[in-house]
Amino acid sequence: EIVVTQSPATLSVSPGEGATLSCRASQSVSSNLAWYQQKPGQAPRLLIYGASTGATGIPARFSGSGSGTEFTLTISSLQSEDFAVYYCQQYNNWPLTFGGGTKVEIK
Amino acid sequence: QVQLVESGGGVVQPGRSLRLSCAASGFTFSSYGMHWVRQAPGKGLEWVAAISYDGGNKYYADSVKGRFTISRDNSQNTLYLQMNSLRAEDTAVYYCAKIWAPGTRYFDYWGQGTLVTVSS
């Protein structure tokens, strides 16, 4: 099973600032990595797939990069609606696995 | 528009069974693989099971293999998860999720979730 590790667990950011979230896989997943945003009481929302392709309707301030085992989600200028928990998911191998999440909170 | 509506959750004693359903609409259900993903209270996401568009291929997380069975009825646009021998650690919100496109394994639509509580 591929273990996916996210860091940091919590990120405190002021509105308008940028944020960089990391995701590491225990073995190469090529570019088969997705990012999701989840707000309290809601289902996750797909942000990025293929490590760097934005899903439909996702604002341009969200961008993804990386390949192999190291990936990054960058939010260029945090808006109030961006404070949430972010998960990465590898889909290169069965079983599919998610990282433990990064909570982005207001500083 | 795409809608996924889960049902069947509730409180169940350890060792008992429960069947979850996910009613799909707004897309050609029979063309898409479907998945179940769960989230224990206050915890992260855990992938549970997947089924191909025609039901011919099924995949499970090790934590549920041999206890849970995923199935689908394309004539009824419904996805199922039969959960047997339930344990306390199966307590979670269970989401059904639709893949982005045939052949992909990430999810563009999720249901609202149904809570399963395993407790005596």
GROMACS .gro file of C-alpha atoms in nm:
model
  227
    1GLU     CA    1   0.000   0.000   0.000
    2ILE     CA    2   0.127   0.347  -0.087
    3VAL     CA    3   0.141   0.569   0.220
    4VAL     CA    4   0.064   0.935   0.156
    5THR     CA    5   0.191   1.190   0.407
    6GLN     CA    6   0.083   1.552   0.419
    7SER     CA    7   0.259   1.838   0.591
    8PRO     CA    8   0.213   2.043   0.787
    9ALA     CA    9  -0.087   1.913   0.976
   10THR     CA   10  -0.201   2.270   1.040
   11LEU     CA   11  -0.108   2.589   0.858
   12SER     CA   12  -0.196   2.930   1.001
   13VAL     CA   13  -0.224   3.195   0.732
   14SER     CA   14  -0.356   3.549   0.716
   15PRO     CA   15  -0.614   3.631   0.448
   16GLY     CA   16  -0.443   3.755   0.133
   17GLU     CA   17  -0.126   3.560   0.203
   18GLY     CA   18  -0.014   3.255   0.010
   19ALA     CA   19   0.000   2.898   0.135
   20THR     CA   20   0.204   2.596   0.031
   21LEU     CA   21   0.087   2.247   0.124
   22SER     CA   22   0.300   1.937   0.078
   23CYS     CA   23   0.214   1.579  -0.003
   24ARG     CA   24   0.463   1.293  -0.017
   25ALA     CA   25   0.405   0.938  -0.142
   26SER     CA   26   0.602   0.640  -0.012
   27GLN     CA   27   0.675   0.533  -0.370
   28SER     CA   28   0.633   0.692  -0.708
   29VAL     CA   29   0.277   0.762  -0.819
   30SER     CA   30   0.386   0.937  -1.139
   31SER     CA   31   0.141   1.228  -1.181
   32ASN     CA   32  -0.155   1.031  -1.051
   33LEU     CA   33  -0.236   1.258  -0.762
   34ALA     CA   34  -0.545   1.462  -0.680
   35TRP     CA   35  -0.619   1.735  -0.427
   36TYR     CA   36  -0.948   1.796  -0.249
   37GLN     CA   37  -1.085   2.068  -0.024
   38GLN     CA   38  -1.324   1.986   0.258
   39LYS     CA   39  -1.517   2.229   0.474
   40PRO     CA   40  -1.690   2.131   0.799
   41GLY     CA   41  -2.006   1.929   0.742
   42GLN     CA   42  -1.949   1.909   0.368
   43ALA     CA   43  -1.828   1.647   0.127
   44PRO     CA   44  -1.484   1.694  -0.029
   45ARG     CA   45  -1.450   1.901  -0.347
   46LEU     CA   46  -1.205   1.810  -0.623
   47LEU     CA   47  -0.949   2.085  -0.683
   48ILE     CA   48  -0.665   1.932  -0.884
   49TYR     CA   49  -0.605   1.607  -1.070
   50GLY     CA   50  -0.310   1.478  -1.264
   51ALA     CA   51  -0.098   1.661  -1.005
   52SER     CA   52  -0.141   1.995  -1.180
   53THR     CA   53  -0.469   2.018  -1.374
   54GLY     CA   54  -0.740   2.230  -1.222
   55ALA     CA   55  -1.086   2.078  -1.200
   56THR     CA   56  -1.385   2.253  -1.349
   57GLY     CA   57  -1.467   2.583  -1.185
   58ILE     CA   58  -1.166   2.591  -0.955
   59PRO     CA   59  -1.019   2.942  -0.916
   60ALA     CA   60  -0.680   3.005  -1.069
   61ARG     CA   61  -0.530   3.084  -0.728
   62PHE     CA   62  -0.517   2.708  -0.669
   63SER     CA   63  -0.228   2.534  -0.842
   64GLY     CA   64  -0.062   2.197  -0.812
   65SER     CA   65   0.284   2.075  -0.899
   66GLY     CA   66   0.514   1.778  -0.861
   67SER     CA   67   0.554   1.424  -0.981
   68GLY     CA   68   0.690   1.096  -0.855
   69THR     CA   69   0.680   1.121  -0.476
   70GLU     CA   70   0.674   1.494  -0.399
   71PHE     CA   71   0.375   1.720  -0.464
   72THR     CA   72   0.267   2.070  -0.370
   73LEU     CA   73  -0.063   2.254  -0.361
   74THR     CA   74  -0.022   2.630  -0.369
   75ILE     CA   75  -0.293   2.881  -0.288
   76SER     CA   76  -0.168   3.214  -0.412
   77SER     CA   77  -0.378   3.454  -0.204
   78LEU     CA   78  -0.608   3.306   0.055
   79GLN     CA   79  -0.968   3.415   0.051
   80SER     CA   80  -1.203   3.364   0.345
   81GLU     CA   81  -1.367   3.068   0.171
   82ASP     CA   82  -1.032   2.887   0.137
   83PHE     CA   83  -0.994   2.813   0.507
   84ALA     CA   84  -1.062   2.440   0.514
   85VAL     CA   85  -0.892   2.100   0.526
   86TYR     CA   86  -0.704   1.983   0.218
   87TYR     CA   87  -0.640   1.621   0.125
   88CYS     CA   88  -0.423   1.465  -0.141
   89GLN     CA   89  -0.506   1.125  -0.291
   90GLN     CA   90  -0.291   0.892  -0.498
   91TYR     CA   91  -0.463   0.690  -0.764
   92ASN     CA   92  -0.167   0.521  -0.925
   93ASN     CA   93  -0.206   0.194  -0.735
   94TRP     CA   94  -0.477  -0.003  -0.558
   95PRO     CA   95  -0.571   0.050  -0.284
   96LEU     CA   96  -0.633   0.419  -0.338
   97THR     CA   97  -0.496   0.618  -0.045
   98PHE     CA   98  -0.544   0.963   0.099
   99GLY     CA   99  -0.309   1.175   0.301
  100GLY     CA  100  -0.403   1.269   0.654
  101GLY     CA  101  -0.495   1.623   0.557
  102THR     CA  102  -0.369   1.976   0.616
  103LYS     CA  103  -0.594   2.219   0.797
  104VAL     CA  104  -0.554   2.576   0.675
  105GLU     CA  105  -0.670   2.809   0.949
  106ILE     CA  106  -0.695   3.182   0.990
  107LYS     CA  107  -0.394   3.337   1.159
  108GLN     CA  108  -2.723   1.808  -1.248
  109VAL     CA  109  -2.539   1.521  -1.087
  110GLN     CA  110  -2.685   1.403  -0.759
  111LEU     CA  111  -2.572   1.125  -0.529
  112VAL     CA  112  -2.792   1.049  -0.230
  113GLU     CA  113  -2.680   0.795   0.029
  114SER     CA  114  -2.913   0.619   0.269
  115GLY     CA  115  -2.913   0.326   0.505
  116GLY     CA  116  -2.689   0.451   0.782
  117GLY     CA  117  -2.773   0.422   1.148
  118VAL     CA  118  -2.671   0.269   1.478
  119VAL     CA  119  -2.582  -0.098   1.471
  120GLN     CA  120  -2.430  -0.338   1.723
  121PRO     CA  121  -2.085  -0.487   1.668
  122GLY     CA  122  -2.099  -0.801   1.459
  123ARG     CA  123  -2.423  -0.706   1.287
  124SER     CA  124  -2.482  -0.605   0.925
  125LEU     CA  125  -2.599  -0.297   0.739
  126ARG     CA  126  -2.654  -0.213   0.374
  127LEU     CA  127  -2.593   0.133   0.238
  128SER     CA  128  -2.746   0.263  -0.083
  129CYS     CA  129  -2.650   0.550  -0.311
  130ALA     CA  130  -2.911   0.674  -0.558
  131ALA     CA  131  -2.753   0.843  -0.858
  132SER     CA  132  -2.904   1.083  -1.108
  133GLY     CA  133  -2.802   1.346  -1.361
  134PHE     CA  134  -2.547   1.133  -1.546
  135THR     CA  135  -2.524   0.800  -1.728
  136PHE     CA  136  -2.470   0.586  -1.420
  137SER     CA  137  -2.395   0.270  -1.617
  138SER     CA  138  -2.091   0.435  -1.779
  139TYR     CA  139  -1.902   0.524  -1.462
  140GLY     CA  140  -1.712   0.337  -1.198
  141MET     CA  141  -1.824   0.424  -0.847
  142HIS     CA  142  -1.655   0.427  -0.509
  143TRP     CA  143  -1.725   0.438  -0.138
  144VAL     CA  144  -1.507   0.657   0.084
  145ARG     CA  145  -1.551   0.692   0.459
  146GLN     CA  146  -1.452   0.940   0.725
  147ALA     CA  147  -1.443   0.854   1.094
  148PRO     CA  148  -1.556   1.136   1.326
  149GLY     CA  149  -1.291   1.407   1.333
  150LYS     CA  150  -1.057   1.205   1.111
  151GLY     CA  151  -0.939   1.201   0.752
  152LEU     CA  152  -1.070   1.031   0.441
  153GLU     CA  153  -1.033   0.657   0.388
  154TRP     CA  154  -1.106   0.488   0.058
  155VAL     CA  155  -1.324   0.178   0.109
  156ALA     CA  156  -1.425   0.013  -0.215
  157ALA     CA  157  -1.469   0.057  -0.589
  158ILE     CA  158  -1.674  -0.107  -0.862
  159SER     CA  159  -1.635  -0.080  -1.237
  160TYR     CA  160  -1.909   0.059  -1.459
  161ASP     CA  161  -2.050  -0.287  -1.531
  162GLY     CA  162  -1.986  -0.443  -1.192
  163GLY     CA  163  -1.728  -0.678  -1.337
  164ASN     CA  164  -1.437  -0.552  -1.130
  165LYS     CA  165  -1.435  -0.475  -0.760
  166TYR     CA  166  -1.162  -0.348  -0.530
  167TYR     CA  167  -1.148  -0.319  -0.152
  168ALA     CA  168  -0.937  -0.167   0.120
  169ASP     CA  169  -0.763  -0.429   0.332
  170SER     CA  170  -0.954  -0.303   0.636
  171VAL     CA  171  -1.288  -0.417   0.490
  172LYS     CA  172  -1.191  -0.701   0.259
  173GLY     CA  173  -1.396  -1.013   0.332
  174ARG     CA  174  -1.654  -0.817   0.533
  175PHE     CA  175  -1.787  -0.554   0.291
  176THR     CA  176  -1.930  -0.610  -0.058
  177ILE     CA  177  -1.981  -0.338  -0.316
  178SER     CA  178  -2.242  -0.387  -0.586
  179ARG     CA  179  -2.456  -0.189  -0.826
  180ASP     CA  180  -2.787  -0.207  -1.009
  181ASN     CA  181  -2.754  -0.013  -1.332
  182SER     CA  182  -3.124  -0.055  -1.407
  183GLN     CA  183  -3.201   0.134  -1.084
  184ASN     CA  184  -2.903   0.375  -1.096
  185THR     CA  185  -2.808   0.263  -0.749
  186LEU     CA  186  -2.482   0.172  -0.577
  187TYR     CA  187  -2.471  -0.047  -0.268
  188LEU     CA  188  -2.235  -0.134   0.014
  189GLN     CA  189  -2.318  -0.445   0.213
  190MET     CA  190  -2.135  -0.429   0.544
  191ASN     CA  191  -2.112  -0.745   0.754
  192SER     CA  192  -1.934  -0.822   1.081
  193LEU     CA  193  -1.927  -0.456   1.169
  194ARG     CA  194  -1.670  -0.328   1.416
  195ALA     CA  195  -1.645  -0.015   1.625
  196GLU     CA  196  -1.370   0.111   1.393
  197ASP     CA  197  -1.617   0.107   1.102
  198THR     CA  198  -1.797   0.401   1.262
  199ALA     CA  199  -1.782   0.680   1.003
  200VAL     CA  200  -1.966   0.891   0.754
  201TYR     CA  201  -1.982   0.691   0.432
  202TYR     CA  202  -1.973   0.881   0.104
  203CYS     CA  203  -2.041   0.746  -0.240
  204ALA     CA  204  -1.834   0.914  -0.507
  205LYS     CA  205  -1.842   0.930  -0.884
  206ILE     CA  206  -1.524   0.917  -1.086
  207TRP     CA  207  -1.436   1.213  -1.307
  208ALA     CA  208  -1.440   1.015  -1.632
  209PRO     CA  209  -1.436   0.649  -1.733
  210GLY     CA  210  -1.099   0.501  -1.648
  211THR     CA  211  -1.009   0.761  -1.388
  212ARG     CA  212  -0.983   0.707  -1.014
  213TYR     CA  213  -1.049   1.049  -0.866
  214PHE     CA  214  -1.383   1.192  -0.775
  215ASP     CA  215  -1.573   1.491  -0.907
  216TYR     CA  216  -1.904   1.435  -0.729
  217TRP     CA  217  -1.972   1.310  -0.379
  218GLY     CA  218  -2.292   1.244  -0.191
  219GLN     CA  219  -2.374   1.416   0.136
  220GLY     CA  220  -2.277   1.106   0.331
  221THR     CA  221  -2.460   0.871   0.565
  222LEU     CA  222  -2.344   0.811   0.921
  223VAL     CA  223  -2.284   0.457   1.043
  224THR     CA  224  -2.233   0.414   1.415
  225VAL     CA  225  -2.122   0.075   1.544
  226SER     CA  226  -2.187   0.055   1.915
  227SER     CA  227  -2.337  -0.174   2.171
   0.00000   0.00000   0.00000
